[in-house]
XYZ file of C-alpha atoms in Angstrom:
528
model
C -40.866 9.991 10.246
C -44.019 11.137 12.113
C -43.854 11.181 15.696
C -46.666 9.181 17.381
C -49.855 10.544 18.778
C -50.426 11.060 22.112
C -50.973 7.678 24.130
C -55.026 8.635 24.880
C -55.768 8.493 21.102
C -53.484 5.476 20.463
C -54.583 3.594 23.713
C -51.171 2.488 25.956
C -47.801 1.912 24.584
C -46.203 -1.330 25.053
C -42.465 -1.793 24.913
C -43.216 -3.717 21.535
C -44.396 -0.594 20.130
C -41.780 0.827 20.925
C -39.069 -1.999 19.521
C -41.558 -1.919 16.266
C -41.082 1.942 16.617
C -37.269 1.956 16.602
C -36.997 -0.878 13.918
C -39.164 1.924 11.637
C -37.031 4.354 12.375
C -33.877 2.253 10.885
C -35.498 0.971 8.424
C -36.133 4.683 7.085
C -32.325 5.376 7.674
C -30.834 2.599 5.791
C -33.019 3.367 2.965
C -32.243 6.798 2.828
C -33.841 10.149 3.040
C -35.259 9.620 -0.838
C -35.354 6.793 -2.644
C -34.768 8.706 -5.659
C -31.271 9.302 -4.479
C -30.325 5.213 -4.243
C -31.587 5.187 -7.567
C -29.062 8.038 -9.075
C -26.090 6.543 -6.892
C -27.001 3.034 -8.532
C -26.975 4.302 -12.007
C -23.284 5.990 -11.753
C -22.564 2.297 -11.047
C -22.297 2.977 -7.682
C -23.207 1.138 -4.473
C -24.895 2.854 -1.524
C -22.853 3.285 1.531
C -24.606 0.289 3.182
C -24.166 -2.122 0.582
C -20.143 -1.821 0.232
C -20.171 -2.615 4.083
C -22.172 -5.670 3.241
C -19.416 -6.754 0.373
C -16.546 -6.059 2.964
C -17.571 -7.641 5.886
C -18.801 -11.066 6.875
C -22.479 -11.098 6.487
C -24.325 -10.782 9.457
C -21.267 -8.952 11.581
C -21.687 -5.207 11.203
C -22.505 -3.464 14.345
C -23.505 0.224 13.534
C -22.242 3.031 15.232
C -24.387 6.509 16.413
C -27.057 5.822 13.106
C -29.469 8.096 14.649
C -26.769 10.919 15.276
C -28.362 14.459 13.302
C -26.714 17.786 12.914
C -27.453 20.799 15.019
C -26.236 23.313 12.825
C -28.020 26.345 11.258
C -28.519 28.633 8.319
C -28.542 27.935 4.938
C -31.790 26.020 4.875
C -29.645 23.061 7.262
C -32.310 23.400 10.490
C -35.144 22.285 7.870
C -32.885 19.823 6.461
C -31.323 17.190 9.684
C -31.483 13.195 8.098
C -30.783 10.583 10.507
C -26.664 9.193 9.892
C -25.663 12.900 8.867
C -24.083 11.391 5.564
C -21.892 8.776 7.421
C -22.426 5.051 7.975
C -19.891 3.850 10.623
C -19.273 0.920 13.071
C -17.355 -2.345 12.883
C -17.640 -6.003 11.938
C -15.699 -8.797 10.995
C -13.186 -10.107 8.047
C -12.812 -13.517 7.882
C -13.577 -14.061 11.754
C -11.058 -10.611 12.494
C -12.260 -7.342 13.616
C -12.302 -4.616 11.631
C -13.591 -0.768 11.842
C -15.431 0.784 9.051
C -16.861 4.100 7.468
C -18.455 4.837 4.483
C -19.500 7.844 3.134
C -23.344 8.131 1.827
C -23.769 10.232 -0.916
C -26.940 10.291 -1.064
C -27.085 12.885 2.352
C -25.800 15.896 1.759
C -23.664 14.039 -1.193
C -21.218 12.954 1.493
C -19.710 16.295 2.519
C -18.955 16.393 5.642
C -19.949 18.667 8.636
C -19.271 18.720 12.374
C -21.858 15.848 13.306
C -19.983 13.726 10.465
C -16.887 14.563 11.308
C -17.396 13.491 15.112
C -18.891 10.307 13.902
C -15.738 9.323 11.599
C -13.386 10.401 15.057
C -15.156 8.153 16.946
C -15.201 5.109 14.765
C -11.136 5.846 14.832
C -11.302 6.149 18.170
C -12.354 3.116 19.103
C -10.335 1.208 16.117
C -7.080 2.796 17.706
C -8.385 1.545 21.043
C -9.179 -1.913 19.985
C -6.424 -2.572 17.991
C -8.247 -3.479 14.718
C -8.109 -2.188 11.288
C -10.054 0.640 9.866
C -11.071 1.160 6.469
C -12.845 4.331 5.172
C -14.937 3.851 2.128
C -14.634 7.526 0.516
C -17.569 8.830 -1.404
C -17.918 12.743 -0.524
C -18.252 16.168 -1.769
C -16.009 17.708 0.741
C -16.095 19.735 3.514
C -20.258 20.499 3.971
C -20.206 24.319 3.377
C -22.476 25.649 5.408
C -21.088 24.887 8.329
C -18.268 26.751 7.237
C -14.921 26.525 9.700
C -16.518 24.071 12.073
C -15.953 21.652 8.773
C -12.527 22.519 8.169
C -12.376 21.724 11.657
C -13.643 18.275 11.826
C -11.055 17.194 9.492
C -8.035 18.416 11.067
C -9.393 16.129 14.027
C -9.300 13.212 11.341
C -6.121 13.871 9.923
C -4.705 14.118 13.586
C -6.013 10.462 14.067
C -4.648 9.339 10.748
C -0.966 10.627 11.872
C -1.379 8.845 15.700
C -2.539 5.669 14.556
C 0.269 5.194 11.284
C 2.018 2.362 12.389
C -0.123 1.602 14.525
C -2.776 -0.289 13.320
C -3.409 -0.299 8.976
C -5.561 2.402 7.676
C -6.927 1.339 4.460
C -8.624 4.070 2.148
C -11.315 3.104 -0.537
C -12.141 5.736 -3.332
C -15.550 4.790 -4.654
C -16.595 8.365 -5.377
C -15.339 11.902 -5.423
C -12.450 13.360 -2.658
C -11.609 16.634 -3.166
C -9.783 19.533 -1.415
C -8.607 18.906 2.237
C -10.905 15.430 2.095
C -8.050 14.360 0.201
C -5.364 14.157 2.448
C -7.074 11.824 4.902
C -6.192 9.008 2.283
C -2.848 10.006 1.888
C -2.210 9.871 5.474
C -3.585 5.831 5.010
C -0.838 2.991 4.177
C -3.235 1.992 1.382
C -5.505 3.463 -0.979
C -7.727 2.088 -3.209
C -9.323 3.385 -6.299
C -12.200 2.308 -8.752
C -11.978 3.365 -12.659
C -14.682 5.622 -13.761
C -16.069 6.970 -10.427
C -13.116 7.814 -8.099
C -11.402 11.041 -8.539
C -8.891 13.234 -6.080
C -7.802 16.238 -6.409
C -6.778 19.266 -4.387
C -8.251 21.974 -7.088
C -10.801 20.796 -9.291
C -10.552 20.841 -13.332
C -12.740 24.410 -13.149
C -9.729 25.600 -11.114
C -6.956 24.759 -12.565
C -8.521 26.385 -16.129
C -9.271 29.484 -14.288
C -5.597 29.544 -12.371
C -3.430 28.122 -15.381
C -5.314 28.005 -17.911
C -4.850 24.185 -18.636
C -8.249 22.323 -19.539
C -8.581 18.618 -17.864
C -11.305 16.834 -17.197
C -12.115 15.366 -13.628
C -10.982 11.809 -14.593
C -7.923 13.512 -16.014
C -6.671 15.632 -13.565
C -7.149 12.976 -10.954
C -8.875 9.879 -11.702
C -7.861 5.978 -10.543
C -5.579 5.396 -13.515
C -3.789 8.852 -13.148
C -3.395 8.469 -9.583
C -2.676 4.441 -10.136
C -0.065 5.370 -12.892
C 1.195 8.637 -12.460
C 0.845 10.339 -8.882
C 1.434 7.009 -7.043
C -1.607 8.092 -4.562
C -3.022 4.641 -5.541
C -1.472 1.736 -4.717
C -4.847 -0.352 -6.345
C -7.316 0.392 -8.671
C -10.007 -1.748 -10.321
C -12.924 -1.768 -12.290
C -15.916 -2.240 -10.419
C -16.645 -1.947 -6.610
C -17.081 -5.811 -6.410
C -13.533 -6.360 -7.509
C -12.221 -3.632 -5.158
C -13.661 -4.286 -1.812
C -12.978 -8.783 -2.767
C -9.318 -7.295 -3.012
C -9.608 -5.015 0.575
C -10.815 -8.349 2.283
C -7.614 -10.118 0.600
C -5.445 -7.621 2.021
C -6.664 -7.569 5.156
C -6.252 -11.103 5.326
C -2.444 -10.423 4.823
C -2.228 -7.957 7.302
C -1.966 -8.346 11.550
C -4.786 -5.968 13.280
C -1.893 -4.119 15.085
C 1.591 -3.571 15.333
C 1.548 -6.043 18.596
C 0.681 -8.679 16.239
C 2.068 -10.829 14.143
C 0.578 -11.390 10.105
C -2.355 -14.312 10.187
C -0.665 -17.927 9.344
C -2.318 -20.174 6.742
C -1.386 -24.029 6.147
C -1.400 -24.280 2.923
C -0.581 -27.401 0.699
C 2.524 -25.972 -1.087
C 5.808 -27.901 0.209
C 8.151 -25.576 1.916
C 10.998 -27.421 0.336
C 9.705 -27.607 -3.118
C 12.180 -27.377 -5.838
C 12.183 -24.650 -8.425
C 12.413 -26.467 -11.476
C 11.811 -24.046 -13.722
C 13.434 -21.369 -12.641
C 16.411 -21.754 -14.839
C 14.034 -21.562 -17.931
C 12.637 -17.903 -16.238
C 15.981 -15.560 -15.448
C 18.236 -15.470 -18.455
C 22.026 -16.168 -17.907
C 22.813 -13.021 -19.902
C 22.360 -9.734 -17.781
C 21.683 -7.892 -20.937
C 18.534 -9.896 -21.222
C 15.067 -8.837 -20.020
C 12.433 -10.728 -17.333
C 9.682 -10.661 -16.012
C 10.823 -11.073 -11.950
C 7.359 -11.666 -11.298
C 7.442 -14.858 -12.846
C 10.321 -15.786 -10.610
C 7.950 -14.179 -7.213
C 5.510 -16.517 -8.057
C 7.552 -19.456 -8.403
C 9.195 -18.729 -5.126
C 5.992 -17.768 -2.701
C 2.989 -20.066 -2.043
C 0.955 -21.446 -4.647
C 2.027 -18.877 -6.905
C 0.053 -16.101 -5.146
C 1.315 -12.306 -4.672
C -0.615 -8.983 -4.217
C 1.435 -6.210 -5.888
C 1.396 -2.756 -4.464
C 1.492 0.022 -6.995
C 1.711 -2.174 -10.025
C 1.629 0.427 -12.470
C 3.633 3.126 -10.758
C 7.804 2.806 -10.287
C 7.527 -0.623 -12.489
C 11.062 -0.975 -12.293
C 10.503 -2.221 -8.615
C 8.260 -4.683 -7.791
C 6.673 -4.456 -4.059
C 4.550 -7.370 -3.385
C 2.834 -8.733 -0.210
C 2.692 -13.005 -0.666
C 2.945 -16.078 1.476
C 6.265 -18.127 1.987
C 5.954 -21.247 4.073
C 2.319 -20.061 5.267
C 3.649 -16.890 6.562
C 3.617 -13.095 5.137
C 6.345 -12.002 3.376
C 7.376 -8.226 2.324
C 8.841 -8.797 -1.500
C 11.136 -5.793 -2.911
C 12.358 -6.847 -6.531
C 14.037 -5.398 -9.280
C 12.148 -5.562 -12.206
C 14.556 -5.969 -15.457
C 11.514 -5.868 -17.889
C 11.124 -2.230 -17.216
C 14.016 0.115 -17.403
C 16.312 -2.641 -16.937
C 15.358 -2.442 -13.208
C 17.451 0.409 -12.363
C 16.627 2.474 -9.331
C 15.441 5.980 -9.919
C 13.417 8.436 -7.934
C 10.021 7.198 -8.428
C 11.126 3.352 -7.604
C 13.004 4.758 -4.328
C 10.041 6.452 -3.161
C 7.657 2.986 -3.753
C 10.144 0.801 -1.984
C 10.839 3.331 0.791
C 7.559 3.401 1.746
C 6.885 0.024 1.218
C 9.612 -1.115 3.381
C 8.592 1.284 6.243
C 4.994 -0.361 6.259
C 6.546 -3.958 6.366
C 8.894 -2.749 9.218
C 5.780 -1.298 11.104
C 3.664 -4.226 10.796
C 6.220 -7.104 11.517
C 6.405 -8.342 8.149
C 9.626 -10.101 6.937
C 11.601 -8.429 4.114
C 12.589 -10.536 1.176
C 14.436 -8.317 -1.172
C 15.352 -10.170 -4.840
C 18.534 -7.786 -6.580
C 19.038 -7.547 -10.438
C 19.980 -3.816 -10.333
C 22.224 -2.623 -12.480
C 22.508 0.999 -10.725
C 21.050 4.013 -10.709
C 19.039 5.754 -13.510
C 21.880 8.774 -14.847
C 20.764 11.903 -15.948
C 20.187 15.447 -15.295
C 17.035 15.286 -14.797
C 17.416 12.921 -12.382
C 20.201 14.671 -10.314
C 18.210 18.259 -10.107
C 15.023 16.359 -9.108
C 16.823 15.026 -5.980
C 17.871 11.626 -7.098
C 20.159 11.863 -3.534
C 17.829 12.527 -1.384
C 14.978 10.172 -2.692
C 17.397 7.153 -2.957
C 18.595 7.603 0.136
C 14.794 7.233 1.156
C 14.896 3.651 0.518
C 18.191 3.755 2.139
C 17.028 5.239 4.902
C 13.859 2.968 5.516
C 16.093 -0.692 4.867
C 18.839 0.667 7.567
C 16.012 1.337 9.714
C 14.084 -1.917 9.605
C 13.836 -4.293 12.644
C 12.028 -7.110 11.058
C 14.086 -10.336 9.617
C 15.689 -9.094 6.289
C 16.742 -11.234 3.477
C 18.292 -10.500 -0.008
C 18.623 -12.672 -2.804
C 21.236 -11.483 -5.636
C 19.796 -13.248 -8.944
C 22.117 -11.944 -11.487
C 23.777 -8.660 -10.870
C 24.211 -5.963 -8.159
C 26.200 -2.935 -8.797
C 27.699 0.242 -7.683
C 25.094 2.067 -5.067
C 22.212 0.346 -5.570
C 23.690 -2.952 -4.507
C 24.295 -1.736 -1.496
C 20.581 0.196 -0.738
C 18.547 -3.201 -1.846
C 19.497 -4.836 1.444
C 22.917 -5.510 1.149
C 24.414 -7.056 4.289
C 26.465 -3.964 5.001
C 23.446 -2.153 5.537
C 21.706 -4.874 7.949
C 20.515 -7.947 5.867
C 20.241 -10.583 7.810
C 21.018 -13.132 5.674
C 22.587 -12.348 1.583
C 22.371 -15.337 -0.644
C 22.891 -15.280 -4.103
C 22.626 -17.546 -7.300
C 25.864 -18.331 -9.346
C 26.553 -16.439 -11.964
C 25.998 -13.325 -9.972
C 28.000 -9.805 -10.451
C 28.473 -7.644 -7.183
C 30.881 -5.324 -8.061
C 31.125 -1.138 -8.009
C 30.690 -1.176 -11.982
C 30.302 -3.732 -15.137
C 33.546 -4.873 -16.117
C 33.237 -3.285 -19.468
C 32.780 0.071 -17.713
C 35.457 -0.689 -14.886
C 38.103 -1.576 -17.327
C 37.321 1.232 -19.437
C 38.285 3.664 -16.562
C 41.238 1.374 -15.030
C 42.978 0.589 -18.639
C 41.779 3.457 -20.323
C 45.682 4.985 -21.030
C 46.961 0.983 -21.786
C 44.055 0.717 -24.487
C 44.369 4.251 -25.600
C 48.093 3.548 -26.636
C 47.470 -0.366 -27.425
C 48.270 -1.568 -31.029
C 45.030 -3.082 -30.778
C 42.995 -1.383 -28.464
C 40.002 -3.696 -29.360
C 41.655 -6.689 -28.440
C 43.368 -4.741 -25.603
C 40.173 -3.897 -23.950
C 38.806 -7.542 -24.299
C 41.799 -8.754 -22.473
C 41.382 -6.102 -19.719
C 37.709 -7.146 -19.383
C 38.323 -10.336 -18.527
C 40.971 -9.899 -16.323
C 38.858 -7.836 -14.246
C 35.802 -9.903 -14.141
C 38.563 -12.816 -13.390
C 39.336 -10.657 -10.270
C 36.687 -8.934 -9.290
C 33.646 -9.950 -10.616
C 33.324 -13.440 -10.735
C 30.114 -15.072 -8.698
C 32.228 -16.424 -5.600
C 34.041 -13.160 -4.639
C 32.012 -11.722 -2.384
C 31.514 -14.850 -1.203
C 35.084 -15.615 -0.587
C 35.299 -11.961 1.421
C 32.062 -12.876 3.902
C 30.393 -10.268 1.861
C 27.469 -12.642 1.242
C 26.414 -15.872 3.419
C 26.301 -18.426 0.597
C 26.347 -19.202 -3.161
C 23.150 -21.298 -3.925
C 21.366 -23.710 -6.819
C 18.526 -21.482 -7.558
C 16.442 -24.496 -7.406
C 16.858 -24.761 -3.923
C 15.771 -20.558 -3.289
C 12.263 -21.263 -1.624
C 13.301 -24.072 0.767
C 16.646 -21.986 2.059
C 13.960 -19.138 1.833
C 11.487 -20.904 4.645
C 14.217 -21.697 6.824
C 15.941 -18.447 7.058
C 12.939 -16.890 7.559
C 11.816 -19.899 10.072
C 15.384 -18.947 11.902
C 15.004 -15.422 12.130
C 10.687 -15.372 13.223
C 11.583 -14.296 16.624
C 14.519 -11.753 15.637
C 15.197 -9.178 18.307
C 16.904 -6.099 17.253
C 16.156 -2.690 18.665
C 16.296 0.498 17.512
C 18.620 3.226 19.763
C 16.304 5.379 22.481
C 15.454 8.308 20.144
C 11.907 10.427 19.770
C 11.902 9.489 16.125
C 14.373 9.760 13.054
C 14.640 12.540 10.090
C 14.289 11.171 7.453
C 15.378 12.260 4.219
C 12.786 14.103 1.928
């Protein structure tokens, strides 16, 4: 912008001129230093930085942040070269009547890599989120560190990443890929409790595909090596990915709406109109009385939880647990599953690693823990041993033992060996372990149990077919039959499926103001 001429040639300035002045000003820095660049951001599909604020917040709330702020750095052409913003759009605003903190990268200045003016900008905005108490969201759409301003760069993230780490736990971090994040950028989202990604135009990745061909030869493309389905899929760096920046930032609002604005807080509370003692008539028809037979557990989350509602978390990474956030009663409930439609819902490394951290974020957040058990053990194999099947079960071990927050399990069909006792078992601190009849909580299946018990007696049977039968069912008679554990105070009761979502609102209603501490310690070591 031109400055004005001296007052003598433009007669006296009035304080309007100068409010008319300053509106000019950010006018020119919402619309960008060319107009050119909106255009080429719109025709990736992609929003500018301004507009995805607009979509996430209530209209009319967002209070920007240091929008005049320029660099001061030199060299490289940068002195002739200082836009207004500095390539970062930050403040706060409002979702659904809560405050919430907010940046968003603009691509369109300097593509959104990030220099020591930027990188002040973002520490501020998390500054003051940490301060407040409120949410922050980033909206990721940057090139990087800005290289010109070589170290100083570098720099400026470390002071992010430091952030990140003080407020985890604190207050949720919520990271939205709408564009590229690559190198060190990247690990500011991984430091988040949730990341978001959008098909198509979100990528991440430490070395880029030009990289990796030069280092190991392999050829990927950029949506290959680390686009939203890869990271969605197979990474787990995504816990949500859609396919259009509409979709995404509708689904950050819903989130938020799930979540308190700080670990001081309790979840927000909707009435809704489902009955808290509504009876689960079709539940029957949805879980199979055969444990050999697949579900969809799903099916049964939704019949359980308010009108049917649930936000999964990583729905297409470790899909042999299901983590869902979802409403019981009007309040937020953490939902851990096993999922017998994929892998027979077995735990393995992958689904360990998922629950673990999902069950640490619930604990942090003072969100209840309903945990629904069809597991019939561990995945076997070698590969699965020398990977560290241990030490990444005992991850999800770990993170269950170390929850404060009310904890109940729900055994629908079967529960056995190990992994009965990591999905919440009351050994390890449930509050409350129900299950349905028909259940099996035992250390093996008695096929396998008799197998090892008998196997001399059916080795040396006449009929070692009809020899094994009979030792089946005397062990199941014993051992495995739905009202042992039961019987030994191993569980708290036996219950008509039917009736899971009412006994489900009042245990939860029992235990809202559970107090259980954790012993005076700095902080735990977990396994890795």
């Amino acid at each position: 912008m031109t400055a004005p001429g001296p007052a003598t040639e433009r007669g006296p300035e009035t304080f309007a001129d100068r409010v008319e002045e300053l509106r000019e000003v950010k006018r020119r820095v919402r619309q960008g230093p060319d107009p050119k660049a909106t255009e080429r951001q719109h025709a990736k599909g992609k929003l500018t930085a301004h507009e995805r604020i607009d979509l996430l917040l209530d209209p009319g709330t967002f209070t920007e942040v240091e929008p005049l702020r320029r660099h001061r750095a030199t060299g490289f052409g940068l002195e002739a070269k200082r836009p207004h913003s500095d390539g970062v759009v930050t403040g706060w605003g409002e979702v659904d009547g809560r405050t919430v903190f907010v940046y968003a990268h603009d691509f369109r200045v300097f593509g959104g890599a990030l220099g020591e003016a930027h990188a002040q900008k973002i520490q501020k905005v998390m500054d003051l989120a940490l301060a407040a108490g409120a949410p922050l969201v980033s909206l990721n759409d940057g090139a990087g560190a800005r290289i010109q301003e070589g170290v100083s760069a570098l720099a400026g993230y470390g002071g992010i990443f430091q952030r990140n780490t003080r407020a985890s736990g604190v207050i949720p971090q919520i990271s939205v890929m709408l564009g590229p994040c690559a190198g060190g950028a990247a690990y500011s989202p991984a430091l988040t409790d949730f990341v978001f990604a959008v098909r198509g135009t979100s990528q991440m990745f430490i070395t880029g595909p030009d990289v990796v061909a030069a280092v190991t030869g392999e050829e990927v493309t950029h949506e290959g090596l680390g686009g939203a389905d890869v990271h969605g899929g197979v990474s787990g760096v995504a816990h949500f990915v859609y396919d259009d920046e509409e979709s995404c930032l509708a689904e950050v609002r819903y989130l938020l709406s799930m979540l308190p604005s700080n670990n001081r807080e309790m979840p927000p509370v909707t009435s809704g109109g489902d009955p808290p003692d509504r009876p689960l008539d079709r539940i029957g028809d949805l879980v199979p009385s055969d444990g050999n037979r697949s579900y969809d557990v799903r099916d049964v989350i939704s019949e359980i939880v308010d009108d049917g509602d649930l936000l999964e978390v990583h729905a297409d990474w470790g899909r042999n647990l299901v983590c869902a956030l979802a409403r019981l009663g009007g309040h937020v409930v953490g939902v851990v599953a096993s999922q017998p439609s994929s892998l027979a819902g077995v735990l393995d490394i992958t689904a360990s690693e998922k629950g673990a951290r999902f069950v640490q974020f619930c604990d942090a957040f003072n969100i209840p823990l309903l945990t629904l058990v069809d597991v019939p053990g561990f995945l076997p194999g070698v590969s699965q041993e020398h990977d560290g099947i241990i030490r990444h079960g005992a991850k999800l071990l770990y993170a269950y033992c170390n929850a404060t927050v009310p904890r109940v399990s729900v055994v629908l069909r079967k529960a056995y060996g190990g992994a009965y006792i990591v999905m919440d078992s009351r050994s390890i601190g449930a509050d409350l372990s129900l299950v349905w009849p028909g259940n099996e909580i035992a250390v093996m299946g008695a096929e396998a149990a008799a197998d090892v018990i008998f196997r001399r007696e059916i080795g040396s049977a006449e009929d070692p077919a009809a020899t094994r039968a009979q030792k089946i069912e005397e062990y199941r008679g014993r051992l495995v039959h739905p009202y042992f554990a039961a019987e030994h105070g191993l569980v708290d009761d036996v219950i008509d499926p039917a009736d899971t979502r009412a006994v489900l609102v009042r245990a939860f209603a029992m235990l809202r103001h559970k107090d259980a501490g954790l012993p005076h310690r700095k902080h735990g070591n977990p396994p890795q």
